[in-house]
Amino acid sequence: DGLPPGSYVLTRDDRNAGSGLVTADKMPLCLVVVGGRRTDLPIGMTRGASLGGRIAVYDFEGGTLQGVTNGPDPGAGAKPQLVERAPLAGATVQIRGEGDVFEQVTDAQGRFLFEGLRPGRYLLRAHDDDLPENHVFEQDAYEFDLAPAGKEDVTIRLVPVSRPIRIIDMGEVRIRKK
C-alpha cells in the first residue's frame, strides 16, 4: 500500500520462499503501478530441479593410444575397450536454459551440481580448455527437460583419440658398418 505510481522491479528473497521452491517465472519481474488502482501480480512457485554429474577421463585398456593394424583397412581389427582412468578436476561446466546461464567448476572427484533450477529445457556443455593430451569429449552437449523436483545425473566422458598405425609393407632393414 502507498506506493507512488511508476515502474517497479520485483525480486524474491530466497531465504523466505521455502525449502526447494523456485519461481515459475524468471525473476526479477517488472510491473507498473497506476495511481488509484490496485495492481495484482501472481507469482507462481514450484519445486526446483537439479542437474549434476561428473567428468571422467577414459583410456584404452592397457594404456595405449595407438592400435596397430596390418594392411590398408584399420577397421578390420577388434575395437579396443575403454576403461575409466581418473576424474577431471577443475573443468568448467555450463548450463543454459530460458535465458539463464550458470557455470560451475568440477571438484577433485570431477563432480558438479546445479540446484534450484526452474523446470524447463537446459543445454549442458563442458569447456574444452586444458583437456588431457589426445582426449576429446565423447559428446559435445547434453539436453535435459527438467521437471519440478526432477533430478538428472550425467557422466561426461573424455575419450582418447584413436591414432591407428598401419603397416603398409614388410621388410628388413640392414645396417652396414664401415
PDB file of C-alpha atoms in Angstrom:
ATOM      1  CA  ASP A   1       0.000   0.000   0.000  1.00  0.00           C
ATOM      2  CA  GLY A   2       1.013   3.588  -0.526  1.00  0.00           C
ATOM      3  CA  LEU A   3       3.420   3.098  -3.439  1.00  0.00           C
ATOM      4  CA  PRO A   4       3.587   6.120  -5.696  1.00  0.00           C
ATOM      5  CA  PRO A   5       2.644   5.470  -9.358  1.00  0.00           C
ATOM      6  CA  GLY A   6       5.528   4.294 -11.530  1.00  0.00           C
ATOM      7  CA  SER A   7       7.594   1.353 -12.681  1.00  0.00           C
ATOM      8  CA  TYR A   8       8.969  -1.162 -10.198  1.00  0.00           C
ATOM      9  CA  VAL A   9      11.223  -4.219 -10.300  1.00  0.00           C
ATOM     10  CA  LEU A  10      10.164  -7.086  -8.055  1.00  0.00           C
ATOM     11  CA  THR A  11      12.784  -9.522  -6.758  1.00  0.00           C
ATOM     12  CA  ARG A  12      12.491 -12.541  -4.495  1.00  0.00           C
ATOM     13  CA  ASP A  13      14.253 -13.136  -1.200  1.00  0.00           C
ATOM     14  CA  ASP A  14      15.280 -16.806  -1.354  1.00  0.00           C
ATOM     15  CA  ARG A  15      15.509 -17.015   2.445  1.00  0.00           C
ATOM     16  CA  ASN A  16      11.721 -16.765   2.828  1.00  0.00           C
ATOM     17  CA  ALA A  17      10.469 -18.796  -0.134  1.00  0.00           C
ATOM     18  CA  GLY A  18      10.556 -22.230   1.441  1.00  0.00           C
ATOM     19  CA  SER A  19      12.909 -25.127   1.046  1.00  0.00           C
ATOM     20  CA  GLY A  20      13.464 -26.202  -2.551  1.00  0.00           C
ATOM     21  CA  LEU A  21      10.984 -23.748  -4.067  1.00  0.00           C
ATOM     22  CA  VAL A  22      11.695 -21.576  -7.112  1.00  0.00           C
ATOM     23  CA  THR A  23       9.559 -19.097  -9.010  1.00  0.00           C
ATOM     24  CA  ALA A  24       7.763 -20.470 -12.036  1.00  0.00           C
ATOM     25  CA  ASP A  25       8.695 -17.309 -13.980  1.00  0.00           C
ATOM     26  CA  LYS A  26      12.141 -15.801 -14.332  1.00  0.00           C
ATOM     27  CA  MET A  27      12.892 -13.085 -11.788  1.00  0.00           C
ATOM     28  CA  PRO A  28      13.109 -10.131 -11.436  1.00  0.00           C
ATOM     29  CA  LEU A  29       9.638  -9.114 -12.669  1.00  0.00           C
ATOM     30  CA  CYS A  30       8.786  -5.635 -13.906  1.00  0.00           C
ATOM     31  CA  LEU A  31       5.436  -4.048 -13.036  1.00  0.00           C
ATOM     32  CA  VAL A  32       3.744  -0.682 -13.415  1.00  0.00           C
ATOM     33  CA  VAL A  33       1.693   0.806 -10.577  1.00  0.00           C
ATOM     34  CA  VAL A  34      -1.083   3.109 -11.775  1.00  0.00           C
ATOM     35  CA  GLY A  35      -2.382   5.789  -9.398  1.00  0.00           C
ATOM     36  CA  GLY A  36      -5.697   4.975  -7.721  1.00  0.00           C
ATOM     37  CA  ARG A  37      -5.704   1.331  -8.923  1.00  0.00           C
ATOM     38  CA  ARG A  38      -4.731  -1.914  -7.268  1.00  0.00           C
ATOM     39  CA  THR A  39      -2.055  -3.883  -9.097  1.00  0.00           C
ATOM     40  CA  ASP A  40      -2.093  -7.657  -8.603  1.00  0.00           C
ATOM     41  CA  LEU A  41       0.832  -9.784  -9.692  1.00  0.00           C
ATOM     42  CA  PRO A  42       0.521 -13.522  -9.036  1.00  0.00           C
ATOM     43  CA  ILE A  43       3.863 -15.261  -8.539  1.00  0.00           C
ATOM     44  CA  GLY A  44       3.812 -18.995  -9.138  1.00  0.00           C
ATOM     45  CA  MET A  45       6.118 -21.213  -7.098  1.00  0.00           C
ATOM     46  CA  THR A  46       7.275 -24.720  -7.945  1.00  0.00           C
ATOM     47  CA  ARG A  47       9.816 -27.251  -6.730  1.00  0.00           C
ATOM     48  CA  GLY A  48      13.317 -26.618  -8.050  1.00  0.00           C
ATOM     49  CA  ALA A  49      15.108 -29.215 -10.164  1.00  0.00           C
ATOM     50  CA  SER A  50      18.741 -30.303 -10.016  1.00  0.00           C
ATOM     51  CA  LEU A  51      21.273 -31.369 -12.612  1.00  0.00           C
ATOM     52  CA  GLY A  52      24.520 -32.960 -11.553  1.00  0.00           C
ATOM     53  CA  GLY A  53      27.150 -35.380 -12.674  1.00  0.00           C
ATOM     54  CA  ARG A  54      30.816 -35.878 -13.182  1.00  0.00           C
ATOM     55  CA  ILE A  55      33.529 -35.714 -15.830  1.00  0.00           C
ATOM     56  CA  ALA A  56      35.764 -38.753 -16.169  1.00  0.00           C
ATOM     57  CA  VAL A  57      38.827 -39.443 -18.321  1.00  0.00           C
ATOM     58  CA  TYR A  58      38.868 -42.774 -20.173  1.00  0.00           C
ATOM     59  CA  ASP A  59      41.754 -44.543 -21.895  1.00  0.00           C
ATOM     60  CA  PHE A  60      42.135 -47.657 -23.966  1.00  0.00           C
ATOM     61  CA  GLU A  61      42.650 -50.779 -21.897  1.00  0.00           C
ATOM     62  CA  GLY A  62      46.369 -51.265 -21.415  1.00  0.00           C
ATOM     63  CA  GLY A  63      47.044 -47.522 -21.587  1.00  0.00           C
ATOM     64  CA  THR A  64      47.943 -47.324 -25.269  1.00  0.00           C
ATOM     65  CA  LEU A  65      46.668 -44.548 -27.522  1.00  0.00           C
ATOM     66  CA  GLN A  66      47.564 -46.391 -30.705  1.00  0.00           C
ATOM     67  CA  GLY A  67      46.317 -49.508 -32.378  1.00  0.00           C
ATOM     68  CA  VAL A  68      48.439 -51.422 -34.865  1.00  0.00           C
ATOM     69  CA  THR A  69      46.753 -52.950 -37.897  1.00  0.00           C
ATOM     70  CA  ASN A  70      48.082 -54.949 -40.821  1.00  0.00           C
ATOM     71  CA  GLY A  71      47.064 -53.832 -44.262  1.00  0.00           C
ATOM     72  CA  PRO A  72      45.094 -50.853 -45.525  1.00  0.00           C
ATOM     73  CA  ASP A  73      41.843 -51.448 -43.520  1.00  0.00           C
ATOM     74  CA  PRO A  74      42.179 -50.141 -39.940  1.00  0.00           C
ATOM     75  CA  GLY A  75      38.595 -51.174 -39.144  1.00  0.00           C
ATOM     76  CA  ALA A  76      39.251 -54.880 -39.577  1.00  0.00           C
ATOM     77  CA  GLY A  77      40.547 -55.479 -36.049  1.00  0.00           C
ATOM     78  CA  ALA A  78      38.590 -55.630 -32.808  1.00  0.00           C
ATOM     79  CA  LYS A  79      37.816 -52.291 -31.187  1.00  0.00           C
ATOM     80  CA  PRO A  80      39.855 -51.706 -28.009  1.00  0.00           C
ATOM     81  CA  GLN A  81      37.929 -51.411 -24.725  1.00  0.00           C
ATOM     82  CA  LEU A  82      37.770 -48.145 -22.789  1.00  0.00           C
ATOM     83  CA  VAL A  83      38.416 -48.033 -19.051  1.00  0.00           C
ATOM     84  CA  GLU A  84      37.984 -45.129 -16.654  1.00  0.00           C
ATOM     85  CA  ARG A  85      41.344 -43.673 -15.644  1.00  0.00           C
ATOM     86  CA  ALA A  86      40.598 -40.644 -13.456  1.00  0.00           C
ATOM     87  CA  PRO A  87      38.114 -37.851 -12.708  1.00  0.00           C
ATOM     88  CA  LEU A  88      38.676 -34.449 -14.337  1.00  0.00           C
ATOM     89  CA  ALA A  89      39.009 -31.813 -11.612  1.00  0.00           C
ATOM     90  CA  GLY A  90      38.889 -28.075 -12.289  1.00  0.00           C
ATOM     91  CA  ALA A  91      36.855 -28.271 -15.510  1.00  0.00           C
ATOM     92  CA  THR A  92      34.200 -25.640 -16.238  1.00  0.00           C
ATOM     93  CA  VAL A  93      30.663 -26.922 -16.823  1.00  0.00           C
ATOM     94  CA  GLN A  94      27.952 -24.622 -18.169  1.00  0.00           C
ATOM     95  CA  ILE A  95      24.166 -24.945 -18.460  1.00  0.00           C
ATOM     96  CA  ARG A  96      21.865 -22.686 -20.486  1.00  0.00           C
ATOM     97  CA  GLY A  97      18.118 -22.519 -20.273  1.00  0.00           C
ATOM     98  CA  GLU A  98      15.420 -19.915 -20.910  1.00  0.00           C
ATOM     99  CA  GLY A  99      17.877 -17.020 -20.873  1.00  0.00           C
ATOM    100  CA  ASP A 100      19.776 -18.244 -17.811  1.00  0.00           C
ATOM    101  CA  VAL A 101      23.435 -19.250 -17.905  1.00  0.00           C
ATOM    102  CA  PHE A 102      25.105 -20.937 -14.936  1.00  0.00           C
ATOM    103  CA  GLU A 103      28.689 -22.187 -14.610  1.00  0.00           C
ATOM    104  CA  GLN A 104      30.500 -24.368 -12.110  1.00  0.00           C
ATOM    105  CA  VAL A 105      33.934 -25.895 -11.752  1.00  0.00           C
ATOM    106  CA  THR A 106      34.277 -29.626 -11.076  1.00  0.00           C
ATOM    107  CA  ASP A 107      35.632 -30.694  -7.683  1.00  0.00           C
ATOM    108  CA  ALA A 108      38.541 -33.092  -7.024  1.00  0.00           C
ATOM    109  CA  GLN A 109      36.318 -36.078  -7.942  1.00  0.00           C
ATOM    110  CA  GLY A 110      35.204 -34.413 -11.209  1.00  0.00           C
ATOM    111  CA  ARG A 111      31.702 -33.734  -9.831  1.00  0.00           C
ATOM    112  CA  PHE A 112      29.379 -30.779 -10.364  1.00  0.00           C
ATOM    113  CA  LEU A 113      25.833 -29.946  -9.197  1.00  0.00           C
ATOM    114  CA  PHE A 114      23.345 -27.263 -10.222  1.00  0.00           C
ATOM    115  CA  GLU A 115      20.426 -26.953  -7.769  1.00  0.00           C
ATOM    116  CA  GLY A 116      17.332 -24.769  -7.537  1.00  0.00           C
ATOM    117  CA  LEU A 117      16.733 -24.714 -11.303  1.00  0.00           C
ATOM    118  CA  ARG A 118      13.385 -23.664 -12.707  1.00  0.00           C
ATOM    119  CA  PRO A 119      11.748 -26.543 -14.586  1.00  0.00           C
ATOM    120  CA  GLY A 120      12.396 -26.372 -18.319  1.00  0.00           C
ATOM    121  CA  ARG A 121      14.815 -27.288 -21.094  1.00  0.00           C
ATOM    122  CA  TYR A 122      18.550 -26.968 -20.447  1.00  0.00           C
ATOM    123  CA  LEU A 123      21.674 -27.476 -22.535  1.00  0.00           C
ATOM    124  CA  LEU A 124      24.775 -28.718 -20.699  1.00  0.00           C
ATOM    125  CA  ARG A 125      28.309 -28.294 -22.050  1.00  0.00           C
ATOM    126  CA  ALA A 126      31.759 -28.754 -20.601  1.00  0.00           C
ATOM    127  CA  HIS A 127      34.525 -26.438 -21.784  1.00  0.00           C
ATOM    128  CA  ASP A 128      37.418 -27.999 -23.651  1.00  0.00           C
ATOM    129  CA  ASP A 129      40.195 -25.912 -22.094  1.00  0.00           C
ATOM    130  CA  ASP A 130      43.117 -27.865 -20.653  1.00  0.00           C
ATOM    131  CA  LEU A 131      41.960 -31.362 -21.604  1.00  0.00           C
ATOM    132  CA  PRO A 132      44.391 -34.243 -21.213  1.00  0.00           C
ATOM    133  CA  GLU A 133      46.543 -34.709 -24.310  1.00  0.00           C
ATOM    134  CA  ASN A 134      44.919 -36.719 -27.130  1.00  0.00           C
ATOM    135  CA  HIS A 135      41.454 -36.702 -25.490  1.00  0.00           C
ATOM    136  CA  VAL A 136      38.127 -35.238 -26.638  1.00  0.00           C
ATOM    137  CA  PHE A 137      34.601 -35.112 -25.232  1.00  0.00           C
ATOM    138  CA  GLU A 138      32.649 -38.167 -26.347  1.00  0.00           C
ATOM    139  CA  GLN A 139      29.609 -35.890 -26.799  1.00  0.00           C
ATOM    140  CA  ASP A 140      29.633 -32.093 -27.325  1.00  0.00           C
ATOM    141  CA  ALA A 141      26.406 -31.225 -25.477  1.00  0.00           C
ATOM    142  CA  TYR A 142      23.602 -32.814 -23.460  1.00  0.00           C
ATOM    143  CA  GLU A 143      19.948 -31.682 -23.452  1.00  0.00           C
ATOM    144  CA  PHE A 144      17.626 -32.108 -20.487  1.00  0.00           C
ATOM    145  CA  ASP A 145      13.935 -31.410 -19.878  1.00  0.00           C
ATOM    146  CA  LEU A 146      13.825 -30.849 -16.129  1.00  0.00           C
ATOM    147  CA  ALA A 147      10.522 -31.411 -14.335  1.00  0.00           C
ATOM    148  CA  PRO A 148       9.582 -29.835 -10.983  1.00  0.00           C
ATOM    149  CA  ALA A 149      11.666 -31.555  -8.276  1.00  0.00           C
ATOM    150  CA  GLY A 150      13.388 -33.515 -11.079  1.00  0.00           C
ATOM    151  CA  LYS A 151      16.911 -34.798 -10.603  1.00  0.00           C
ATOM    152  CA  GLU A 152      19.158 -35.628 -13.531  1.00  0.00           C
ATOM    153  CA  ASP A 153      22.627 -37.131 -13.419  1.00  0.00           C
ATOM    154  CA  VAL A 154      25.122 -37.450 -16.264  1.00  0.00           C
ATOM    155  CA  THR A 155      28.648 -38.740 -16.761  1.00  0.00           C
ATOM    156  CA  ILE A 156      30.605 -36.747 -19.311  1.00  0.00           C
ATOM    157  CA  ARG A 157      33.285 -38.958 -20.799  1.00  0.00           C
ATOM    158  CA  LEU A 158      36.639 -37.773 -22.130  1.00  0.00           C
ATOM    159  CA  VAL A 159      37.807 -40.433 -24.549  1.00  0.00           C
ATOM    160  CA  PRO A 160      41.166 -40.898 -26.257  1.00  0.00           C
ATOM    161  CA  VAL A 161      41.586 -40.001 -29.899  1.00  0.00           C
ATOM    162  CA  SER A 162      42.348 -43.219 -31.723  1.00  0.00           C
ATOM    163  CA  ARG A 163      45.546 -42.992 -33.722  1.00  0.00           C
ATOM    164  CA  PRO A 164      45.904 -46.174 -35.764  1.00  0.00           C
ATOM    165  CA  ILE A 165      49.269 -47.173 -37.167  1.00  0.00           C
ATOM    166  CA  ARG A 166      49.057 -49.047 -40.453  1.00  0.00           C
ATOM    167  CA  ILE A 167      51.849 -51.330 -41.562  1.00  0.00           C
ATOM    168  CA  ILE A 168      51.863 -50.956 -45.334  1.00  0.00           C
ATOM    169  CA  ASP A 169      54.843 -53.081 -46.256  1.00  0.00           C
ATOM    170  CA  MET A 170      57.015 -55.608 -44.506  1.00  0.00           C
ATOM    171  CA  GLY A 171      60.744 -55.705 -44.975  1.00  0.00           C
ATOM    172  CA  GLU A 172      64.107 -55.897 -43.354  1.00  0.00           C
ATOM    173  CA  VAL A 173      66.497 -53.052 -42.791  1.00  0.00           C
ATOM    174  CA  ARG A 174      70.204 -53.910 -42.608  1.00  0.00           C
ATOM    175  CA  ILE A 175      72.802 -51.514 -41.382  1.00  0.00           C
ATOM    176  CA  ARG A 176      76.299 -51.896 -42.790  1.00  0.00           C
ATOM    177  CA  LYS A 177      79.226 -50.941 -40.654  1.00  0.00           C
ATOM    178  CA  LYS A 178      82.096 -49.129 -42.363  1.00  0.00           C
TER     179      LYS A 178
END
